[in-house]
Structures are given as structure tokens and as C-alpha cells.
Short mmCIF file of C-alpha atoms in Angstrom, two decimals:
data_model
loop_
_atom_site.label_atom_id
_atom_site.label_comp_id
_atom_site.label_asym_id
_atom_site.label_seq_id
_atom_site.Cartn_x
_atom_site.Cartn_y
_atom_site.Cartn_z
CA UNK U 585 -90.95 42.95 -75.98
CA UNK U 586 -91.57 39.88 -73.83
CA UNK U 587 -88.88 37.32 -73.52
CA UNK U 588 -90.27 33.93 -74.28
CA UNK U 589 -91.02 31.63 -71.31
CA UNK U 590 -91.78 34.28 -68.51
CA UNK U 591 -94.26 32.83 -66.35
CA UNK U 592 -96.74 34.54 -63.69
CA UNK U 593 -98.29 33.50 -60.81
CA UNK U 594 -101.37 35.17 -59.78
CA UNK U 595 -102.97 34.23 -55.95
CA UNK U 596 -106.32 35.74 -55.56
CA UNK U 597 -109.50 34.11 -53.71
CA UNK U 598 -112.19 36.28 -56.30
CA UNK U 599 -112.54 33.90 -59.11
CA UNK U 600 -113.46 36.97 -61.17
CA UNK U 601 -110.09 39.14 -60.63
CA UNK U 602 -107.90 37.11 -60.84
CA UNK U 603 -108.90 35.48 -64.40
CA UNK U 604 -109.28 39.14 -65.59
CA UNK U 605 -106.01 39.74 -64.48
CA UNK U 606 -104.65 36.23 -65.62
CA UNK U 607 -106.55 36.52 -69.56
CA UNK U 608 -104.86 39.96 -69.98
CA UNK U 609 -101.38 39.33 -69.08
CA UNK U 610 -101.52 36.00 -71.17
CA UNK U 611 -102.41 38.36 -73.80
CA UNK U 612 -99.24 40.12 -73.25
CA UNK U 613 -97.35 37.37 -74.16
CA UNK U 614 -96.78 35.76 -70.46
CA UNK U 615 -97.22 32.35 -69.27
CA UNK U 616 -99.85 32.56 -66.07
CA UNK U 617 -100.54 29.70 -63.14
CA UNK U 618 -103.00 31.16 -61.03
CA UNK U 619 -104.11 29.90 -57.63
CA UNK U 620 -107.73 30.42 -55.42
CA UNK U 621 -106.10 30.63 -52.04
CA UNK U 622 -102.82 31.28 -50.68
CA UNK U 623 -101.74 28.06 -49.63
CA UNK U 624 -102.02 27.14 -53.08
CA UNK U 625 -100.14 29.64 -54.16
CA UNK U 626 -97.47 28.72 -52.45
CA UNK U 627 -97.37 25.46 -53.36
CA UNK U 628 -97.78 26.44 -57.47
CA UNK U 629 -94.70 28.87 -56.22
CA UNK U 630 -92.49 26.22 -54.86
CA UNK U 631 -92.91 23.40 -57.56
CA UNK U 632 -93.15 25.90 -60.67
CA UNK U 633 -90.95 28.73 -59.23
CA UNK U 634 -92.46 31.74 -61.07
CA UNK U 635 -90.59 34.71 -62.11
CA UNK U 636 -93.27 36.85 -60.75
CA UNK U 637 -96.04 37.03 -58.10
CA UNK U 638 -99.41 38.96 -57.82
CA UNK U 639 -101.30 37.79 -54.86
CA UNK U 640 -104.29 39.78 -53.07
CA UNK U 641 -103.40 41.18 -50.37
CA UNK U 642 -106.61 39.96 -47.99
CA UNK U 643 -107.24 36.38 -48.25
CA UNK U 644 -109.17 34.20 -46.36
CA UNK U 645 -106.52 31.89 -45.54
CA UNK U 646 -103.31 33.50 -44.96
CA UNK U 647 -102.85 37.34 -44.28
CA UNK U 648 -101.38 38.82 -47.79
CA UNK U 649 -98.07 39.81 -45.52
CA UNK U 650 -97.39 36.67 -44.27
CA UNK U 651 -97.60 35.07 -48.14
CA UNK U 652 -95.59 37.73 -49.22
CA UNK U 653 -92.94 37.55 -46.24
CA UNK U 654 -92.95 33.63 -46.89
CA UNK U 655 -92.14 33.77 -50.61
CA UNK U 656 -89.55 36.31 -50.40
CA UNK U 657 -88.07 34.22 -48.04
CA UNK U 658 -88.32 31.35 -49.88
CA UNK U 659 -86.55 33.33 -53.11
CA UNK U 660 -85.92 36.56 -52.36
CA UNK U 661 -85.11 37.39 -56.02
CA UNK U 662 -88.81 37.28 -57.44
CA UNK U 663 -90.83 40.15 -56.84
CA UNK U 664 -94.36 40.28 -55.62
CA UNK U 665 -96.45 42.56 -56.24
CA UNK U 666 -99.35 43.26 -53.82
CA UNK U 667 -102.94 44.00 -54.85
CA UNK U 668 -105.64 45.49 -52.51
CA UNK U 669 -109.12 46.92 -52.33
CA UNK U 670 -107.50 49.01 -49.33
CA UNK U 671 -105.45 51.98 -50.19
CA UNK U 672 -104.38 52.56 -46.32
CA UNK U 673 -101.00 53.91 -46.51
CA UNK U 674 -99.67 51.80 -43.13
CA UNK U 675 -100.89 48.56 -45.56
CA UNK U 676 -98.83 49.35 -48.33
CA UNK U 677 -95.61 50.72 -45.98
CA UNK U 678 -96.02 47.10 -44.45
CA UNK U 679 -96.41 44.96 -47.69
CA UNK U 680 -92.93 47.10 -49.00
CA UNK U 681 -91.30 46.02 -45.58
CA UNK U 682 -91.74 42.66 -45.76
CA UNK U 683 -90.87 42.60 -49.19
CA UNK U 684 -93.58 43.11 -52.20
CA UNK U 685 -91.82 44.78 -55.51
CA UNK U 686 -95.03 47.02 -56.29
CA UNK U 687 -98.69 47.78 -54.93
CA UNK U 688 -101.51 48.02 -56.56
CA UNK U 689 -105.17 49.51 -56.51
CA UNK U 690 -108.37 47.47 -56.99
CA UNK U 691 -110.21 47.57 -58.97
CA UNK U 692 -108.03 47.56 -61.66
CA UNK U 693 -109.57 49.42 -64.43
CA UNK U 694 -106.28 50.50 -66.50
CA UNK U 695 -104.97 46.85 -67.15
CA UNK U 696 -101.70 48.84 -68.85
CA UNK U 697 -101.35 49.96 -65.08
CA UNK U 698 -100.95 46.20 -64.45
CA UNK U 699 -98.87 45.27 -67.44
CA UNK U 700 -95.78 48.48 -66.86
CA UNK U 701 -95.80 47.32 -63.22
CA UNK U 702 -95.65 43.95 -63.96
CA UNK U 703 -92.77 44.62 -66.32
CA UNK U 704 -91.16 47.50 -64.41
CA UNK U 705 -91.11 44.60 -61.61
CA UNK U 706 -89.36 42.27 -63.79
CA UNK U 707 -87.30 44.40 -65.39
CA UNK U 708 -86.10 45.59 -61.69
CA UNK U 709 -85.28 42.18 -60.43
CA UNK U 710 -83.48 40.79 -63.87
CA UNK U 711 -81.33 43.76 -63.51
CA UNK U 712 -80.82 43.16 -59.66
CA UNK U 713 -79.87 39.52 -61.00
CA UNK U 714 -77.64 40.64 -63.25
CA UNK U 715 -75.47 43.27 -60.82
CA UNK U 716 -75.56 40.28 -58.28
CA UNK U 717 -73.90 37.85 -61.25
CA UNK U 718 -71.55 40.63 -61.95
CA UNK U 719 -70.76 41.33 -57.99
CA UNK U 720 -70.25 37.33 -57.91
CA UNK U 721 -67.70 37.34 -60.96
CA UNK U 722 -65.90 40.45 -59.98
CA UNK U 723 -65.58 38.52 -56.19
CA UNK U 724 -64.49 36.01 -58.29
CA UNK U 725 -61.95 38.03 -60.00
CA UNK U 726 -60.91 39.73 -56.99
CA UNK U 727 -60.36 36.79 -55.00
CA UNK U 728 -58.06 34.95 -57.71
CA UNK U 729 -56.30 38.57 -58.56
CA UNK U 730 -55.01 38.61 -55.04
CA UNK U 731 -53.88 35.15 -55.05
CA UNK U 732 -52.15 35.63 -58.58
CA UNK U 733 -50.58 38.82 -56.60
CA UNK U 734 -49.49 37.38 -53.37
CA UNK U 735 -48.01 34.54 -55.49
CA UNK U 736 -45.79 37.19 -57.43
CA UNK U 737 -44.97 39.29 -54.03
CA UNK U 738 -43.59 36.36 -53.22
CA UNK U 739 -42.18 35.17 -55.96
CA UNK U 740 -40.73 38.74 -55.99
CA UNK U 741 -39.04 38.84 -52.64
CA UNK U 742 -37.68 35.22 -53.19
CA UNK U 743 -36.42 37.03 -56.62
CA UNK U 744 -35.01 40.20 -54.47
CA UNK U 745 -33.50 38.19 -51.87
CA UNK U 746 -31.93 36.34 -54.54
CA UNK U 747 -30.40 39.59 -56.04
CA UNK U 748 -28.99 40.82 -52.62
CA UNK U 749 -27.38 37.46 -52.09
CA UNK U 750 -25.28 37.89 -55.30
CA UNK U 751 -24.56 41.36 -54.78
CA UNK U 752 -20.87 41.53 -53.27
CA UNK U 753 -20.76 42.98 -49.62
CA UNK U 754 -20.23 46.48 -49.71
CA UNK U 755 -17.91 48.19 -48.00
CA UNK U 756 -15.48 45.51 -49.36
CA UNK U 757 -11.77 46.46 -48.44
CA UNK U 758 -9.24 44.17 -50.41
CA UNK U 759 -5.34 45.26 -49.84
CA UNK U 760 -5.20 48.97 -50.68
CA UNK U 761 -8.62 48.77 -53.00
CA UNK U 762 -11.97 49.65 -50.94
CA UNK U 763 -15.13 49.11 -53.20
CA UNK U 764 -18.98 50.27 -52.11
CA UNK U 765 -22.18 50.35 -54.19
CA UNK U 766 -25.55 51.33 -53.79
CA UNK U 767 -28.74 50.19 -55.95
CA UNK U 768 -31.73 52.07 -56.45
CA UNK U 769 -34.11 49.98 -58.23
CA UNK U 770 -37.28 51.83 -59.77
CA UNK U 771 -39.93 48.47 -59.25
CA UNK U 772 -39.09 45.61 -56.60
CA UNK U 773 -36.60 43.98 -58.77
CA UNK U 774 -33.47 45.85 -60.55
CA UNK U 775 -32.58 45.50 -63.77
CA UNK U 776 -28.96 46.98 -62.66
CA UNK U 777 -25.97 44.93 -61.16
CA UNK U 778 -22.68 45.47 -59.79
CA UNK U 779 -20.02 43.16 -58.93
CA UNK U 780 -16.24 43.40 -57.93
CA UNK U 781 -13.98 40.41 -56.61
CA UNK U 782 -10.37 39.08 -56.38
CA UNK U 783 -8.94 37.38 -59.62
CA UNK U 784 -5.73 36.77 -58.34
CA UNK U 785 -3.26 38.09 -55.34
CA UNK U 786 -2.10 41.09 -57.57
CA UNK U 787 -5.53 41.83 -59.59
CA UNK U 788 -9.25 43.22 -58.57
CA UNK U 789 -11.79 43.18 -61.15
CA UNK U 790 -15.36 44.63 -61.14
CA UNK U 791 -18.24 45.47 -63.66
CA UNK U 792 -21.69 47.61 -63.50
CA UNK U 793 -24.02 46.14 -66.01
CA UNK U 794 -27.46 47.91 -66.84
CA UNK U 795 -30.18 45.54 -68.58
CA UNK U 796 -32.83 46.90 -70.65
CA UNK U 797 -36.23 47.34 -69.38
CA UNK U 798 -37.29 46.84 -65.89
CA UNK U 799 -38.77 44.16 -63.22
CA UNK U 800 -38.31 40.37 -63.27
CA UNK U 801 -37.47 39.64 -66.93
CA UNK U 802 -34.60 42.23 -66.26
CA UNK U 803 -33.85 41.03 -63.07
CA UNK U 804 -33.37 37.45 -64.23
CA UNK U 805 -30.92 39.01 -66.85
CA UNK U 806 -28.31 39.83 -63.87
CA UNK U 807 -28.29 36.17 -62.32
CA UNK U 808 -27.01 35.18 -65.84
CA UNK U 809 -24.40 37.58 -65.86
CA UNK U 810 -23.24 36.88 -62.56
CA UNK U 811 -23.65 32.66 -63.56
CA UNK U 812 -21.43 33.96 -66.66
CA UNK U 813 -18.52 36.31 -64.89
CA UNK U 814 -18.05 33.72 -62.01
CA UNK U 815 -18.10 30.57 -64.72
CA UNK U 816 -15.19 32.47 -66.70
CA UNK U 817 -13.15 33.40 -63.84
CA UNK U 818 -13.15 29.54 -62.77
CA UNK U 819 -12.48 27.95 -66.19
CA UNK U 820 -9.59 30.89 -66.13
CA UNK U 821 -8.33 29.95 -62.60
CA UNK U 822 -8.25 25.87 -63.91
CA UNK U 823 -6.09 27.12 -66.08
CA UNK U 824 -3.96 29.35 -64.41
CA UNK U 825 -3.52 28.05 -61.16
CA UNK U 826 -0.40 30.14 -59.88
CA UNK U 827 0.07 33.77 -60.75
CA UNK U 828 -1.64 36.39 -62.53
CA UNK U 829 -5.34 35.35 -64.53
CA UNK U 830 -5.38 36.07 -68.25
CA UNK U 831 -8.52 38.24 -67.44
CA UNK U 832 -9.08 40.62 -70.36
CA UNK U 833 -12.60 42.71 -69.93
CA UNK U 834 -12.95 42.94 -74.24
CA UNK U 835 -12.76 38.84 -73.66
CA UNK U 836 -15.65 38.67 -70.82
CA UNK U 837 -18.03 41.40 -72.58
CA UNK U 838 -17.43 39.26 -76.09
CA UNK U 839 -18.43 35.91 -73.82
CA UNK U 840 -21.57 37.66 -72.52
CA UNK U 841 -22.61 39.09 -76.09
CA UNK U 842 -22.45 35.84 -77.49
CA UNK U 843 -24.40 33.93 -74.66
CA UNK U 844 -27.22 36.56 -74.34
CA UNK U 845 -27.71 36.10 -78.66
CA UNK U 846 -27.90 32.93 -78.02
CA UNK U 847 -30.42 32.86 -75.06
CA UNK U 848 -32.95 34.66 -77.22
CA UNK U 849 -34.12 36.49 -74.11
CA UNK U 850 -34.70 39.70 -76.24
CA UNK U 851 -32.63 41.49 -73.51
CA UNK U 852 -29.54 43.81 -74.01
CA UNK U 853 -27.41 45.30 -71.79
CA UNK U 854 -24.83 47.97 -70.92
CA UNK U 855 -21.80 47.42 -68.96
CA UNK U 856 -18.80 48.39 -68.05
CA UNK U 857 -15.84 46.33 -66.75
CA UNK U 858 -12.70 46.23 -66.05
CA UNK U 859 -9.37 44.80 -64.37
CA UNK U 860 -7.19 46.45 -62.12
CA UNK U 861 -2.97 44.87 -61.59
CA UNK U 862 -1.77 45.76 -58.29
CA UNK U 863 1.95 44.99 -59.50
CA UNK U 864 1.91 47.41 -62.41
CA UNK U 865 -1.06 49.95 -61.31
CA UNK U 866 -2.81 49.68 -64.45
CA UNK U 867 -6.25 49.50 -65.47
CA UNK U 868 -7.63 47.73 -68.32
CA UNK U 869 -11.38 48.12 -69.11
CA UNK U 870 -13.97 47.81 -71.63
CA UNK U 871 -17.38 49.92 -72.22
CA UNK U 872 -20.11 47.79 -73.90
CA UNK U 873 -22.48 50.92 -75.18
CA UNK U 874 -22.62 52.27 -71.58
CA UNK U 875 -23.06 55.98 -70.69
CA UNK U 876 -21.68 57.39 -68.69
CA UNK U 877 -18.60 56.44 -68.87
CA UNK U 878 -16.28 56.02 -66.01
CA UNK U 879 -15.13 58.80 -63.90
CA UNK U 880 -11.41 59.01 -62.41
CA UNK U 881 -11.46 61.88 -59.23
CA UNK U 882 -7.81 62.42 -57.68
CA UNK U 883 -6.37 65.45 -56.39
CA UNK U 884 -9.76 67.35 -56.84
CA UNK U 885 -10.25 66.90 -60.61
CA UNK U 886 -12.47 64.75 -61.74
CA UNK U 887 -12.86 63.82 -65.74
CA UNK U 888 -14.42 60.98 -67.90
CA UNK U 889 -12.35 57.74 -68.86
CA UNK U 890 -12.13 57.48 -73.10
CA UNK U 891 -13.81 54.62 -74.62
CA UNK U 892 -17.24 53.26 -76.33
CA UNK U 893 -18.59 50.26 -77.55
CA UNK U 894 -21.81 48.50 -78.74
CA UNK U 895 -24.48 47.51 -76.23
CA UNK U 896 -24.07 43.73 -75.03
CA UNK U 897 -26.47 40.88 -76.36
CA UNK U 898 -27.62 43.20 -79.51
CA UNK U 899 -24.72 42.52 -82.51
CA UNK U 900 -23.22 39.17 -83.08
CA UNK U 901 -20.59 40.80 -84.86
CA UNK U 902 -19.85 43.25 -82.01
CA UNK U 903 -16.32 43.76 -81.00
CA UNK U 904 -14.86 44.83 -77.59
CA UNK U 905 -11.79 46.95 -76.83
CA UNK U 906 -9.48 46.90 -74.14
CA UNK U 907 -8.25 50.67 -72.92
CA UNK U 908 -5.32 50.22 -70.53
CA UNK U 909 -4.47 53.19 -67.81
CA UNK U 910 -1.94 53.86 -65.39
CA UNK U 911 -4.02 54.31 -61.93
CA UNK U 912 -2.45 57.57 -59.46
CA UNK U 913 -1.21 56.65 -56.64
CA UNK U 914 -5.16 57.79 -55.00
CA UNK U 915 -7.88 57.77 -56.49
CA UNK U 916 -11.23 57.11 -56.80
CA UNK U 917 -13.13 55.65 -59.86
CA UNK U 918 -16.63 55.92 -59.99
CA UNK U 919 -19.66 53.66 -62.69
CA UNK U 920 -23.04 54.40 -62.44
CA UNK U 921 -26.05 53.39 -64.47
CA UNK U 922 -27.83 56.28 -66.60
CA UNK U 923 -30.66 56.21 -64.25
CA UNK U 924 -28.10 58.49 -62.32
CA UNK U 925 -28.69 61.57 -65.23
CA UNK U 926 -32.51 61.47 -64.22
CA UNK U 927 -30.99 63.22 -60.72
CA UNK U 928 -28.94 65.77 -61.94
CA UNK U 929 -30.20 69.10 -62.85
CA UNK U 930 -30.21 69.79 -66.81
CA UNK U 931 -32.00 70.58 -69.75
CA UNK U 932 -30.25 68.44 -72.18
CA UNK U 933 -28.26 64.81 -71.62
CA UNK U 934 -25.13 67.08 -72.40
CA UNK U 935 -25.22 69.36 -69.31
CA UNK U 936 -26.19 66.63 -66.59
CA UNK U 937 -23.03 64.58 -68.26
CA UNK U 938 -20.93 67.60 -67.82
CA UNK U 939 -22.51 68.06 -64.05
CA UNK U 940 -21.55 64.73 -63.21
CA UNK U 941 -17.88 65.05 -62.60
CA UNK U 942 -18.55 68.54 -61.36
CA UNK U 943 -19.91 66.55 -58.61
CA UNK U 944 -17.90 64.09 -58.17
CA UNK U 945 -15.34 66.57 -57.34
CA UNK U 946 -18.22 68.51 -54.83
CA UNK U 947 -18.37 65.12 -53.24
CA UNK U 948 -14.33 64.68 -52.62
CA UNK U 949 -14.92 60.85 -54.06
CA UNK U 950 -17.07 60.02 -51.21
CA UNK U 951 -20.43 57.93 -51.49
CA UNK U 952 -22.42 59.27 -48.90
CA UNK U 953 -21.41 63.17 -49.98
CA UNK U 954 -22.18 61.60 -54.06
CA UNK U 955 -25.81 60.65 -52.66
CA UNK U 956 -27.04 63.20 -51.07
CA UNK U 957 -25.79 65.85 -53.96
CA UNK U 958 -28.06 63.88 -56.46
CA UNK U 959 -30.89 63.87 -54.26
CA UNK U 960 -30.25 60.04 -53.77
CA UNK U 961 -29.99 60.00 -49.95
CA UNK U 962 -34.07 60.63 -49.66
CA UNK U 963 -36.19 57.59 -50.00
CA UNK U 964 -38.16 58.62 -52.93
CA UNK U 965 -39.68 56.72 -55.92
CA UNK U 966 -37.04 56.78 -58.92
CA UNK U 967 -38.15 56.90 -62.33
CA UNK U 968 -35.52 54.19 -63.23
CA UNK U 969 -33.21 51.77 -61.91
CA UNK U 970 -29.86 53.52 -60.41
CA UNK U 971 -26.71 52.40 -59.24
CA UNK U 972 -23.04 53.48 -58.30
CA UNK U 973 -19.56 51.48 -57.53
CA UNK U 974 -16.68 53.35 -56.08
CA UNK U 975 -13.52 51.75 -56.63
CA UNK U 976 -10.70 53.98 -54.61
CA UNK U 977 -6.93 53.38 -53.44
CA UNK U 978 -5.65 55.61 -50.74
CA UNK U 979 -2.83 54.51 -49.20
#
């Protein structure tokens, strides 16, 4: 069926043609100009801009190539299509150079001939429209998808450089205590922190702190805890100003629980932290629903610390405990994220957990030996975001 509106222009110097040819396709429910020579044709073309042109291709005039080569260059989106008493194949290899849609065979005595070319030739260049509409938009797309993505590469290594700024420096010898970490993180940004620092002359604290998910939103999650840890330790230290800092972990995982509720950032997290007194050689830490839990290594044996404890940010009513532990004289304490499973040979969660101090104790407490017996040391994709803090004392 015809869409409504399609009009025809029809150049040919035979009075008798082109009405024949004009009657019949305004039968077929087009709208047809028609023109006695080519030059007006082409003036018909230019002030009614047709959506298709039959013109003869020998005219007095104008040669039927040069009226063809002049209206496809005036819009080379309509077709033309060329009609000839001549059936020369070099004149019909010449009209398709210089641009007709079709050719055609006088006389015409098959006037369907003339109506499935003239549709086949409209049908051809609506579709051509079409792709080139399409090939615009998708340009289109393109062109603001890479500025959308350049803006969030570099709103991602602003974010990343942010991250590494707050991370402490590691190696980080304080007094007998020498921490290290190392962070894996599965996308650009990590959803995993670590942090360890001086609370007083006599104490060294430190946390590992895995937020849920992955990316940005995650990522954003760790400036807040570090905003959080550092903003306790100062109101603690205005306090205290001489001496040991009241710094209980159970009190600092409560604070964070409460503040992440309240953020409504739909964000959880798992963390362990924990306080270490230089006077007494204790330990006192807290596990917010983190696995796995710590791992001591001295003398060659390695084993799990005891504790649990909800996740952080999920319960208002969750509750922290405080597990105190008298440090050997060396030692080494390792925290890792549960990304740190995913490189650990296993079948179930319960044999990589069991590996783990297996390997702690293959690594003799050392980070470098740790990495490259999980397969860490290779710059390879992870599936998730991975990190490990050493904590170790020897004298």
C-alpha cells in the first residue's frame, strides 16, 4: 500500500509517454508533476523536491546523464530511475554510475513493470534513509557514551587515587610492630580497606573492613570508615591527652554500625579490628561477621583467633565483643578479606579455610612467600576484591 503524499516527478520530451506513464502511476495512488524538457525538470525538482524521478534518458536539451548526475547531486537520497528506447548495455552501466536507482525499457508495455520498480526504488531509498537515521543516532549514542565514559574513568582514577591516599604506607615499622598490606581489587575501585596507626606511645591499632558489593558505591563506603576511625580516635585523644587511649574495638565497630544505619547507604560490611598494648602484650579485638577470622603464625604453627559477630551496618541491635589475648613474644598475625578463599584450592568453603593456615605456616609469616602460594603474585583478573594485613613483632 501507498503511503499518502508520495509524489513523482516524471521528465520526458514525448508528450505521449510521459502522460501514459504519469495517468497510471496517479492511478496507483501517487501524486505526479511531470515536466516536457529537462531543464524543467529540474526546476519542478528543486522547488517541489520529489521523492522520486523518471526522466528519459535522451532529451533534446540536456543529455539524460547529465540530469541524472545533477539531481543526485543536488539530493543524493532520491532515486531516479532512467528510461530509454536504447537498451545498449554501456548506456545503462553509465546511467547506474552516475547515479539512476533503476533502468527501464521503452516502450513500456507492462505498466506493473513500471509500478514494482517505481516502488522497489522507493522502498530502497526509505530504507537507505532509515539505516542512515539509525547510523546518525547510534553516532549520536556513541559519541555521548564515550563522553559519559571518559567522565567516569576519570571520575574513577580521582576515586582510586583517593583510596591510595588513605591507605596507610606499607611497609610501616612502628617500635617492634612492622605492618604491610596488599589490595587486590576485582573492578578499578575496591570495596576492601585496611588501616593500622599509632593510638598512643604504648598501643597500635588496625582494622580490615570488607564492604558489600563492588565498584564506586563500595568504594565510597571505605572513605566513611576511614572519616569514622580517624574522627573517634581524635574525640578519644581530646580526651585523653596523656597516656594510654580508652580504645576498645567492640566500641568503634558499635560506632560504625550505628552510623552506616543511619546513612541509609544500603551497604554492610565486614571487619575486623583490633588494639594491640605494647606495655602488657595483649590484644584486644572484635570480628563484625567477618570470615576468616584472624590467623596467629609463631614458631611454625599457625591457627585461627576465636570470635564472631554480626556484619556491620545490617542490625541496629547488633552487639560487639571484645576478645583479649596475650601476643608471643614473635609473631605474626595475619586478616584478609574472603576474596582470599577464591585462591585457595578446595571443593567446599571448609577445606580452603582449613588450607589457609596450612599456608600461612608454608609461607613462614612472610607476604611475598603468602602471595605467590595463593597465586596472588601474577597479575591476573580476580573474581573479587582481596586483601591482606600482616601485623608481626620480632624482636
Amino acid at each position: 500500500m501507498q503511503l499518502p503524499g508520495t509524489t513523482l516527478l516524471v521528465i520526458d520530451d514525448d508528450d505521449s509517454v510521459r502522460q501514459n506513464i504519469g495517468k497510471h502511476l496517479e492511478t496507483c495512488g501517487f501524486d505526479v508533476l511531470q515536466a516536457g524538457n529537462a531543464q524543467q525538470g529540474l526546476d519542478l525538482f528543486t522547488s517541489q523536491r520529489p521523492e522520486l524521478v523518471l526522466c528519459d534518458l535522451h532529451m533534446s536539451d540536456i543529455s539524460g546523464f547529465e540530469l541524472v548526475r545533477q539531481i543526485t547531486d543536488r539530493a543524493p537520497e532520491t532515486p531516479v530511475i532512467v528510461i530509454s528506447a536504447d537498451s545498449v548495455m554501456t548506456d545503462v552501466v553509465e546511467a547506474l554510475r552516475v547515479g539512476a536507482s533503476d533502468y527501464l525499457i521503452k516502450p513500456l508495455k507492462d505498466m506493473r513493470v513500471l509500478e514494482h520498480a517505481v516502488r522497489r526504488s522507493l522502498d530502497r531509498a526509505r530504507l537507505r534513509l532509515e539505516n542512515q537515521r539509525i547510523r546518525e543516532r547510534l553516532e549520536q549514542a556513541n559519541r555521548e557514551l564515550e563522553n559519559h565514559l571518559k567522565v567516569l574513568k576519570d571520575d574513577q582514577a580521582a576515586g582510586h587515587q583517593v583510596q591510595l591516599n588513605m591507605l596507610p604506607p606499607s611497609p610501616w615499622q612502628s617500635g617492634a610492630y612492622l605492618c604491610e598490606h596488599r589490595i587486590f581489587p576485582s573492578l578499578y575501585l575496591s570495596g576492601d580497606f585496611v588501616d593500622y596507626f599509632r593510638v598512643s606511645d604504648t598501643q597500635v591499632a588496625f582494622y580490615l573492613a570488607d564492604v558489600s558489593g563492588h565498584g564506586s558505591s563500595s568504594a565510597f563506603v571505605t572513605v566513611l570508615l576511614k572519616f569514622m576511625s580517624t574522627r573517634l580516635l581524635y574525640e578519644q585523644r581530646r580526651q585523653e591527652s596523656e597516656g594510654p587511649i580508652h580504645f576498645k574495638p567492640s566500641d568503634v565497630l558499635g560506632h560504625i554500625n550505628r552510623s552506616l544505619i543511619s546513612c541509609k547507604l544500603g551497604k554492610h560490611v565486614t571487619m575486623l579490628g583490633g588494639v594491640i598494648d605494647e606495655t602488657s602484650g595483649t590484644l584486644t579485638y572484635s570480628i563484625g561477621g567477618h570470615l576468616p577470622l584472624p590467623v596467629l603464625y609463631s614458631e611454625g604453627k599457625a591457627s585461627y583467633l576465636p570470635g564472631k559477630g554480626r556484619p556491620v551496618g545490617l542490625f541496629e541491635d547488633a552487639e560487639y565483643e571484645d576478645h583479649e589475648l596475650k601476643l608471643p613474644e614473635c609473631f605474626t598475625l595475619m586478616l584478609c578479606s574472603d576474596g582470599v578463599l577464591d585462591c585457595i584450592e578446595g571443593t567446599t568453603l571448609r577445606e580452603k579455610e582449613a588450607r589457609l593456615p596450612e599456608l600461612m605456616e608454608q609461607a613462614d609469616g612472610g607476604m611475598q612467600n603468602l602471595l605467590k602460594l595463593l597465586g596472588m603474585d601474577r597479575k591476573t583478573a580476580m573474581p573479587d576484591d582481596i586483601s591482606v594485613l600482616l601485623l608481626s613483632r620480632n624482636p
